[in-house]
PDB file of C-alpha atoms and ligand atoms in Angstrom:
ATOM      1  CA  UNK A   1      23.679 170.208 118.110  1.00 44.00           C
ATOM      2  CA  UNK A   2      21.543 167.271 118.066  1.00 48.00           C
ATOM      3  CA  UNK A   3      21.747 164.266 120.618  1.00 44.00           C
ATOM      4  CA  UNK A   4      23.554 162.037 118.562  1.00 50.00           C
ATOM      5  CA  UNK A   5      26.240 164.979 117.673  1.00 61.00           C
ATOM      6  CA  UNK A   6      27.525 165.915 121.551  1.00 78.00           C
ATOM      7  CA  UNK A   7      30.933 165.994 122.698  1.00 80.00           C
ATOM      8  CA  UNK A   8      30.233 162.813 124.682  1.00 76.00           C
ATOM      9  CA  UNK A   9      29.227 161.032 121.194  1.00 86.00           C
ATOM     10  CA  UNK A  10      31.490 158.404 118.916  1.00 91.00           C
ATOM     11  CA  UNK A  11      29.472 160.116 115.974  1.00 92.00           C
ATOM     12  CA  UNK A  12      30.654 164.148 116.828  1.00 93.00           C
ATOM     13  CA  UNK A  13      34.210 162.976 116.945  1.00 95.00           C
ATOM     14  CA  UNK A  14      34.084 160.419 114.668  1.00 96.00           C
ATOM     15  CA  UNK A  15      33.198 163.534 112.052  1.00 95.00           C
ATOM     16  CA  UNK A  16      35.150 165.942 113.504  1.00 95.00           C
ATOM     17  CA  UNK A  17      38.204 163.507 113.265  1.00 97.00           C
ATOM     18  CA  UNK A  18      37.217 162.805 109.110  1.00 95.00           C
ATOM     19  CA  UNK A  19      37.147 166.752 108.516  1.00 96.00           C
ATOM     20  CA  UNK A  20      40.210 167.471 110.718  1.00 93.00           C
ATOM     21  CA  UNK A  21      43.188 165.203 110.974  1.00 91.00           C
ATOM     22  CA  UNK A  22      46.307 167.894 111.751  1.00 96.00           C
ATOM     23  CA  UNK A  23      47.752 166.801 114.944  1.00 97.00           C
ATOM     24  CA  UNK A  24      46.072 169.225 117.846  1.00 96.00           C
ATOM     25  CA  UNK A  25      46.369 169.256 121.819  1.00 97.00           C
ATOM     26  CA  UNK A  26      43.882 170.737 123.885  1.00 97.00           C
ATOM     27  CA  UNK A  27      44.089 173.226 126.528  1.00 96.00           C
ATOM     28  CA  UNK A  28      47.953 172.934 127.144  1.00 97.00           C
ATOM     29  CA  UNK A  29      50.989 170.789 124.917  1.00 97.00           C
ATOM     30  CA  UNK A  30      53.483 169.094 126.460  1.00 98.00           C
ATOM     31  CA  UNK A  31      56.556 171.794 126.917  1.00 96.00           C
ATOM     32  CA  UNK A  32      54.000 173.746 129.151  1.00 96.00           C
ATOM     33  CA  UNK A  33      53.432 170.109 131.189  1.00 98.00           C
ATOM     34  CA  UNK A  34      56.580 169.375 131.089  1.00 98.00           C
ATOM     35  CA  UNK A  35      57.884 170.448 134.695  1.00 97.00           C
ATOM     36  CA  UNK A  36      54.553 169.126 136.459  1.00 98.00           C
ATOM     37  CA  UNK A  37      54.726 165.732 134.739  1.00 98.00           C
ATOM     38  CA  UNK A  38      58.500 165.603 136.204  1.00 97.00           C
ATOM     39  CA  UNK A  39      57.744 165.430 139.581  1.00 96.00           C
ATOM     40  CA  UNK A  40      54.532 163.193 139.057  1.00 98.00           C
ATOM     41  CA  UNK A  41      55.330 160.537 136.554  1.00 98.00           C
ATOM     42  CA  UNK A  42      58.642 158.210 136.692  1.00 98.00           C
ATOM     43  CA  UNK A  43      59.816 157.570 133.102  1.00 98.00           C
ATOM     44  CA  UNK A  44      59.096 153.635 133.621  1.00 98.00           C
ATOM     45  CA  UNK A  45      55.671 154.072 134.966  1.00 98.00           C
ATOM     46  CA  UNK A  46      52.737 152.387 132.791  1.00 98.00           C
ATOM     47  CA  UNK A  47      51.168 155.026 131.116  1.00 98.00           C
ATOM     48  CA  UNK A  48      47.703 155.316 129.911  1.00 98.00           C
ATOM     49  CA  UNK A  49      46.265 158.097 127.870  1.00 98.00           C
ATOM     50  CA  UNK A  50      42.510 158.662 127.858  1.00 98.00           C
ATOM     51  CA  UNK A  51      40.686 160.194 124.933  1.00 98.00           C
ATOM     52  CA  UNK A  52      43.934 160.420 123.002  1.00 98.00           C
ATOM     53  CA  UNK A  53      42.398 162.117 119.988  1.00 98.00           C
ATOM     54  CA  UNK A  54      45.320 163.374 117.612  1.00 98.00           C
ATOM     55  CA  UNK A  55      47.284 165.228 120.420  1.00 98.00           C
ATOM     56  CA  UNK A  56      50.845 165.651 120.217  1.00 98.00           C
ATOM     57  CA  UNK A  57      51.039 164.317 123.860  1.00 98.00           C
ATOM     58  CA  UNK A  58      52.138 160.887 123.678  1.00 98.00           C
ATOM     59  CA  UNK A  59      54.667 161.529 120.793  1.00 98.00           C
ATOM     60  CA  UNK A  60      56.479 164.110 122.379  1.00 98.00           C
ATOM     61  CA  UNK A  61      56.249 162.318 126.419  1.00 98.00           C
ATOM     62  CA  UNK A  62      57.864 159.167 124.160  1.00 98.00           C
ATOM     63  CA  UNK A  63      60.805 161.893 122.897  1.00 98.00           C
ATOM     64  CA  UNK A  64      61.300 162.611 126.242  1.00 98.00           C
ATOM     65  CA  UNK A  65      61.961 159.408 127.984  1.00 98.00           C
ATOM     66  CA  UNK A  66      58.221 157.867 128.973  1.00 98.00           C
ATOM     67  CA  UNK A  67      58.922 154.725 126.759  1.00 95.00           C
ATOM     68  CA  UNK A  68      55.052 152.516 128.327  1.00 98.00           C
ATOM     69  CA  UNK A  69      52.360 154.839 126.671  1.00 98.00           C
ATOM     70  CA  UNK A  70      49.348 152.757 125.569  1.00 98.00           C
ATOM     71  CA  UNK A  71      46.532 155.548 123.973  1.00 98.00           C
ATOM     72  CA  UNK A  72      43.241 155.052 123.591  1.00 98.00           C
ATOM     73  CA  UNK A  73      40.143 156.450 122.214  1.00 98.00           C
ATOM     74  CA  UNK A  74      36.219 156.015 121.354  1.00 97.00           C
ATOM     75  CA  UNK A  75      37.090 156.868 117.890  1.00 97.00           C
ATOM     76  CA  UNK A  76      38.136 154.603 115.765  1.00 98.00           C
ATOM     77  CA  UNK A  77      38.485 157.471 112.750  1.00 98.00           C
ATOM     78  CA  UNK A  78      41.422 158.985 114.977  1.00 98.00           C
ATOM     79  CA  UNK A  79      43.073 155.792 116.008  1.00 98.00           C
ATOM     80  CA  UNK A  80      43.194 154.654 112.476  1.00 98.00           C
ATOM     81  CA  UNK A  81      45.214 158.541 111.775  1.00 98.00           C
ATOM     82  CA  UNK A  82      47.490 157.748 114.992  1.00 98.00           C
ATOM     83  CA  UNK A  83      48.374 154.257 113.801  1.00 98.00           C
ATOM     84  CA  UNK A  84      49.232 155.251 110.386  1.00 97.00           C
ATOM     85  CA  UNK A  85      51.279 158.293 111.498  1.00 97.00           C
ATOM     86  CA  UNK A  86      53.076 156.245 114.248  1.00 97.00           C
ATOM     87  CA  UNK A  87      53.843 152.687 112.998  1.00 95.00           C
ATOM     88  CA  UNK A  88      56.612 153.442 110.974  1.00 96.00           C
ATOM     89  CA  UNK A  89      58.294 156.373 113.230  1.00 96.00           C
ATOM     90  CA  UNK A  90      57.505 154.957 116.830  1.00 97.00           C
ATOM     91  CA  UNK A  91      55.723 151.246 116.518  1.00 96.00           C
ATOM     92  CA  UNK A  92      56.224 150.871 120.571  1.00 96.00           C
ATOM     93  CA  UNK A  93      53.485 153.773 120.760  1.00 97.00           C
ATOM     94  CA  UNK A  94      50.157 151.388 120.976  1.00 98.00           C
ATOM     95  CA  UNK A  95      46.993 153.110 119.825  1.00 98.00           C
ATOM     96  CA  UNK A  96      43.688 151.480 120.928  1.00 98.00           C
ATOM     97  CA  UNK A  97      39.647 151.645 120.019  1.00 98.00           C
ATOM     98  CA  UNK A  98      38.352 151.641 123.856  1.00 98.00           C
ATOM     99  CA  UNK A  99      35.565 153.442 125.349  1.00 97.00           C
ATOM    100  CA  UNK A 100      36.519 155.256 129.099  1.00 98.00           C
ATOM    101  CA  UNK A 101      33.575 153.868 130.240  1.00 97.00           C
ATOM    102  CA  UNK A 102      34.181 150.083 129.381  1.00 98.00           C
ATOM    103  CA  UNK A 103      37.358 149.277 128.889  1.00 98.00           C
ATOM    104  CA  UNK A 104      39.166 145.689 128.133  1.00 98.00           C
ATOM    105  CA  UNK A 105      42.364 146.670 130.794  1.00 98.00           C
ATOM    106  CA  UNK A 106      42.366 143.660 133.214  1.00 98.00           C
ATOM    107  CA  UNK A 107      42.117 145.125 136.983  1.00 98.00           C
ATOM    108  CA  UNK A 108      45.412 147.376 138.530  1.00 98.00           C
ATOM    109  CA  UNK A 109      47.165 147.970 135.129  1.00 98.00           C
ATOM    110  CA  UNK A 110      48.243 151.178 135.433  1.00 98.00           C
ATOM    111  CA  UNK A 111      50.417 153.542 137.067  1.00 98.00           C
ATOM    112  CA  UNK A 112      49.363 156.580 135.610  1.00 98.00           C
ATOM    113  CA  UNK A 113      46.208 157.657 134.074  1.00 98.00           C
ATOM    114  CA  UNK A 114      46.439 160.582 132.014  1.00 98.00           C
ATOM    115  CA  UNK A 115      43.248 162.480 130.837  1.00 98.00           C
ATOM    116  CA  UNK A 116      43.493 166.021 129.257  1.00 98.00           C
ATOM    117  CA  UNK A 117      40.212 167.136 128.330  1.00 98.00           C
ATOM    118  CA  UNK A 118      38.330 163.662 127.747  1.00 98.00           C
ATOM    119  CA  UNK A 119      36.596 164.036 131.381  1.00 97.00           C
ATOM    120  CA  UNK A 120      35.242 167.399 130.517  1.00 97.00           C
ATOM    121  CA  UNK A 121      34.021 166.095 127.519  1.00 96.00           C
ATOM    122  CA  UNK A 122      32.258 163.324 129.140  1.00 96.00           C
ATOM    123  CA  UNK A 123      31.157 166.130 131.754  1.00 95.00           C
ATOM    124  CA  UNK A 124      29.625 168.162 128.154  1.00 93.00           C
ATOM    125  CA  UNK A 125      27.837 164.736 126.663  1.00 90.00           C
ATOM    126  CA  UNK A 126      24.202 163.181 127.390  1.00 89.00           C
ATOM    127  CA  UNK A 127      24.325 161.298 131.049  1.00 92.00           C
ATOM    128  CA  UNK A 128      26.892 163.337 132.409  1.00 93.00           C
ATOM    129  CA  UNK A 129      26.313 162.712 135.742  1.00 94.00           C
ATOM    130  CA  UNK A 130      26.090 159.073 135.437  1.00 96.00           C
ATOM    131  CA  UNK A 131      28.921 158.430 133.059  1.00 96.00           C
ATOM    132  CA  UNK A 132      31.499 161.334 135.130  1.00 97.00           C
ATOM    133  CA  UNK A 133      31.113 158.467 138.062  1.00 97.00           C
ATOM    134  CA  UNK A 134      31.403 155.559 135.781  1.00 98.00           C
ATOM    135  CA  UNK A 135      34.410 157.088 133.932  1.00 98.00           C
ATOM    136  CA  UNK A 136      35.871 157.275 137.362  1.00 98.00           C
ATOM    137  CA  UNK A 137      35.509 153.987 138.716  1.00 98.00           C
ATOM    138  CA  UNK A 138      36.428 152.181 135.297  1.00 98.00           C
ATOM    139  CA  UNK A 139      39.759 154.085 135.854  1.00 98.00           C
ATOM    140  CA  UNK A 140      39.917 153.582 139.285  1.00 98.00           C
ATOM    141  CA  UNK A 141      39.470 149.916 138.458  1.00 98.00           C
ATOM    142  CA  UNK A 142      42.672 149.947 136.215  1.00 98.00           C
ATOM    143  CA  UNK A 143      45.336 151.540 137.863  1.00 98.00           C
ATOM    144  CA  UNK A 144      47.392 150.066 140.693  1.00 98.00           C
ATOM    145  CA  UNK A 145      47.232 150.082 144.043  1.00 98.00           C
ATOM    146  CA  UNK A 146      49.073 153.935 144.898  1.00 98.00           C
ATOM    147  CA  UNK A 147      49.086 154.783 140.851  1.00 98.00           C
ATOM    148  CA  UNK A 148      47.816 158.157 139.653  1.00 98.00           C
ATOM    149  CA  UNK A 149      44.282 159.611 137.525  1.00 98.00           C
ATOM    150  CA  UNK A 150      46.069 162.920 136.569  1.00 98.00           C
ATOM    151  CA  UNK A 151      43.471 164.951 134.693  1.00 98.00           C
ATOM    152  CA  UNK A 152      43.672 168.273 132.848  1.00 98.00           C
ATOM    153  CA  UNK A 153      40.678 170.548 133.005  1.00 98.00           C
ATOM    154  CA  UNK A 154      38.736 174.258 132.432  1.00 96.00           C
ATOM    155  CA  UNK A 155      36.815 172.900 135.096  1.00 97.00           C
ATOM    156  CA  UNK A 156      37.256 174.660 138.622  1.00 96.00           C
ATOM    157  CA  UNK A 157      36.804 172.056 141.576  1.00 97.00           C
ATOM    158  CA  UNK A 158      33.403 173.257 142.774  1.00 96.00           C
ATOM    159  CA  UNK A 159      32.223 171.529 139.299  1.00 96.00           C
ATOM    160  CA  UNK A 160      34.766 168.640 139.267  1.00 97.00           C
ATOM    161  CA  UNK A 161      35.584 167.381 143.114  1.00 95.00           C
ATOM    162  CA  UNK A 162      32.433 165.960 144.516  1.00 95.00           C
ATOM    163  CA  UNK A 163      32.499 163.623 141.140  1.00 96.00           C
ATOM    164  CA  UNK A 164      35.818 162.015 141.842  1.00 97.00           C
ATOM    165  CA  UNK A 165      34.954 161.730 145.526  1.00 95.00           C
ATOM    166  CA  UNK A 166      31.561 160.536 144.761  1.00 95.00           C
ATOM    167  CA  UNK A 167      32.539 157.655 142.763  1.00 95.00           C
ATOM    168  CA  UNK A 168      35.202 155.908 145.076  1.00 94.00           C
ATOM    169  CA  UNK A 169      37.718 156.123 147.564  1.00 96.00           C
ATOM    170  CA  UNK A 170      40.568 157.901 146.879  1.00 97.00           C
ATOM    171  CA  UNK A 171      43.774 158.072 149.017  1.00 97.00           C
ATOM    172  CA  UNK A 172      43.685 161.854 148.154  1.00 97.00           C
ATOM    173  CA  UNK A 173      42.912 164.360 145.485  1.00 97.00           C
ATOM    174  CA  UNK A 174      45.349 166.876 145.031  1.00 98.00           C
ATOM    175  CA  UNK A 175      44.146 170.287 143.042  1.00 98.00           C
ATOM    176  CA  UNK A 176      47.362 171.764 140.675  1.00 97.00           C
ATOM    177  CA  UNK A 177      47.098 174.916 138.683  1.00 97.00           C
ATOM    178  CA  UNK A 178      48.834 176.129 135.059  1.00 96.00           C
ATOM    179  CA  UNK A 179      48.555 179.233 133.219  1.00 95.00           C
ATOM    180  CA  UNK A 180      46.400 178.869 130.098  1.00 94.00           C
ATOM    181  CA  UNK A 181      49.138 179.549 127.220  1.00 92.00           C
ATOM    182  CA  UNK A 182      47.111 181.533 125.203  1.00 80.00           C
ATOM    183  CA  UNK A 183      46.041 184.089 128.023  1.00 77.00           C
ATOM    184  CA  UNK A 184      47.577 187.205 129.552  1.00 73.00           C
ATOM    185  CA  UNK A 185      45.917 187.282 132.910  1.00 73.00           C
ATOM    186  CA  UNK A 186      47.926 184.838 135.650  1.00 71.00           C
ATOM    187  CA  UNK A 187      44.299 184.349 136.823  1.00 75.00           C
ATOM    188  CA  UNK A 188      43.448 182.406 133.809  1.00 92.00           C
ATOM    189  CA  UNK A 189      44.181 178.743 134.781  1.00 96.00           C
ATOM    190  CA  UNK A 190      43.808 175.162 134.159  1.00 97.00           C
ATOM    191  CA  UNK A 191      43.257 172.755 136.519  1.00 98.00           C
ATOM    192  CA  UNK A 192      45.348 169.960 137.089  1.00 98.00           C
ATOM    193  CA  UNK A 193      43.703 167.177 139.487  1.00 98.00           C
ATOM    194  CA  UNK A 194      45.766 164.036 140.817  1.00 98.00           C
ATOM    195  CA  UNK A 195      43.712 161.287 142.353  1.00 98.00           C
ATOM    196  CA  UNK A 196      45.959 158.753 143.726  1.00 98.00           C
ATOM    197  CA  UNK A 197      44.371 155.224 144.535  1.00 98.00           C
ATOM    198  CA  UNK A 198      44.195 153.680 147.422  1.00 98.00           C
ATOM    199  CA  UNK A 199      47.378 150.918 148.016  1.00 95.00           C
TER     200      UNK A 199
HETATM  201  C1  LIG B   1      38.619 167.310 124.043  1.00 96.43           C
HETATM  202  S1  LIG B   1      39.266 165.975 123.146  1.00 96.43           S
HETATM  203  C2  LIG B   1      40.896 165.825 123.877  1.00 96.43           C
HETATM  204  C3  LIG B   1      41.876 165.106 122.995  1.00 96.43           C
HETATM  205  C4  LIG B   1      43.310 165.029 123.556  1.00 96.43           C
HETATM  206  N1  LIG B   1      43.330 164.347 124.827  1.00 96.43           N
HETATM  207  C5  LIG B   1      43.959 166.373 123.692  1.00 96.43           C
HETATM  208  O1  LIG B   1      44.337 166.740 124.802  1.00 96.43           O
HETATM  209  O2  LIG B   1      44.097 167.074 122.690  1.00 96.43           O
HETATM  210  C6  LIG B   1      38.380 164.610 123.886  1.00 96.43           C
HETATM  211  C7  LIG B   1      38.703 163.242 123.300  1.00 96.43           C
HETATM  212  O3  LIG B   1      38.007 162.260 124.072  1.00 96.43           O
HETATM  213  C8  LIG B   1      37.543 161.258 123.204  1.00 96.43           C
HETATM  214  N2  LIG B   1      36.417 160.583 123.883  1.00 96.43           N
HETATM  215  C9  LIG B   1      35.159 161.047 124.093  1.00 96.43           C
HETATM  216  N3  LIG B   1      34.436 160.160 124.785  1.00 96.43           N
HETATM  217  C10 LIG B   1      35.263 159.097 125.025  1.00 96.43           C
HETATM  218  C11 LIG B   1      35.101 157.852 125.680  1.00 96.43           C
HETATM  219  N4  LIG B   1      33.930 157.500 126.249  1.00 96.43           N
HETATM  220  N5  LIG B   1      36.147 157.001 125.720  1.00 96.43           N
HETATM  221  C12 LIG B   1      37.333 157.323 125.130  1.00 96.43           C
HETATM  222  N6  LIG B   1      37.542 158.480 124.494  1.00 96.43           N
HETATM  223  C13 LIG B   1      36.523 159.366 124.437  1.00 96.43           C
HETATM  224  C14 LIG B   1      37.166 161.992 121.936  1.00 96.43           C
HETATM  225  O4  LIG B   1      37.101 161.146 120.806  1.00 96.43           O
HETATM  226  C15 LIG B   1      38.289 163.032 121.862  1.00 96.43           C
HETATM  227  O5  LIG B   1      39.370 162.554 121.109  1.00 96.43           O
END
């Protein structure tokens, strides 16, 4: 894979995005979520969701009750797709060109940040290092005072913790876990990590 074509890249998912365009959620949908997302997120909380790509995720939390969902991602192929498929059906759902690492969110917008596989991808592109503590401030910077970075992850904490304390102050990281659906071992997990902000 060339520089230009890594997961952290506009270009890799720009293409992917052109080739592909059936709805797909990574690592986990939202019936497995479901019950964990119950006791973290209140259905009038301010949602934002990170790297949306053309997961199911913010369709199917709308269904369910979560009626502030603004989605966002670096592509603009797959926001195009979302906007097209959602307009008609759910024209509430907002779908946004932003890049996690810049974003045009004025200061304590949030009350819930949710990320399900976009910080890993970051973690797989050029400047990881750099851009995992940039990501994290930049969301930091957007959520309120007490709200919630809630991120889903193959990433065990020995290669995702010292990130999210590196890059600010949080009032505390709590470490979930969830069975990957497609495996038969109970061993086989994601991670679930919830950094609240500091009120
Ligand atoms: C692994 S996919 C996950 C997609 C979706 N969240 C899901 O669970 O199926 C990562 C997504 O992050 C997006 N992405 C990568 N870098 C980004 C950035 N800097 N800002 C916003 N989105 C980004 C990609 O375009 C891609 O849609």
């Amino acid at each position: 894979m060339s520089e230009e074509e890594t997961y952290g890249s506009c270009s890799y998912w720009n293409t992917r995005y052109q080739q592909e365009s059936t709805p797909f959620d990574w690592y986990q949908s939202f019936i497995g979520l479901k019950s964990y997302f119950e006791s973290l997120i209140k259905l009038q909380d301010d949602i934002l969701m990170v790297g949306c790509g053309n997961s199911l995720l913010s369709e199917q939390m709308y269904e369910a009750g979560y009626k502030s969902i603004v989605s966002m991602d670096i592509s603009p192929v797959v926001i195009e797709q979302q906007n097209l498929r959602y307009r008609d059906k759910y024209p509430d759902l907002q779908f946004l060109v932003e890049n996690a690492l810049d974003m045009s969110f004025q200061d304590n917008t949030f009350d819930i940040v949710l990320d399900k596989g976009t910080f890993d991808t970051i973690m797989c592109g050029d400047n990881s290092q750099e851009n995992a503590l940039i990501m994290c401030q930049e969301i930091n910077r957007v959520l309120k005072p007490g709200g919630k970075y809630i991120i889903i992850s193959y990433g065990a904490p020995k290669d995702r913790e010292s990130h999210f304390s590196n890059a600010c102050e949080w009032k505390r990281i709590d470490i979930q876990t969830i069975k990957k659906p497609d495996s038969k071992k109970s061993t086989s997990v994601h991670y679930i990590y919830i950094m609240t902000k500091l009120d």
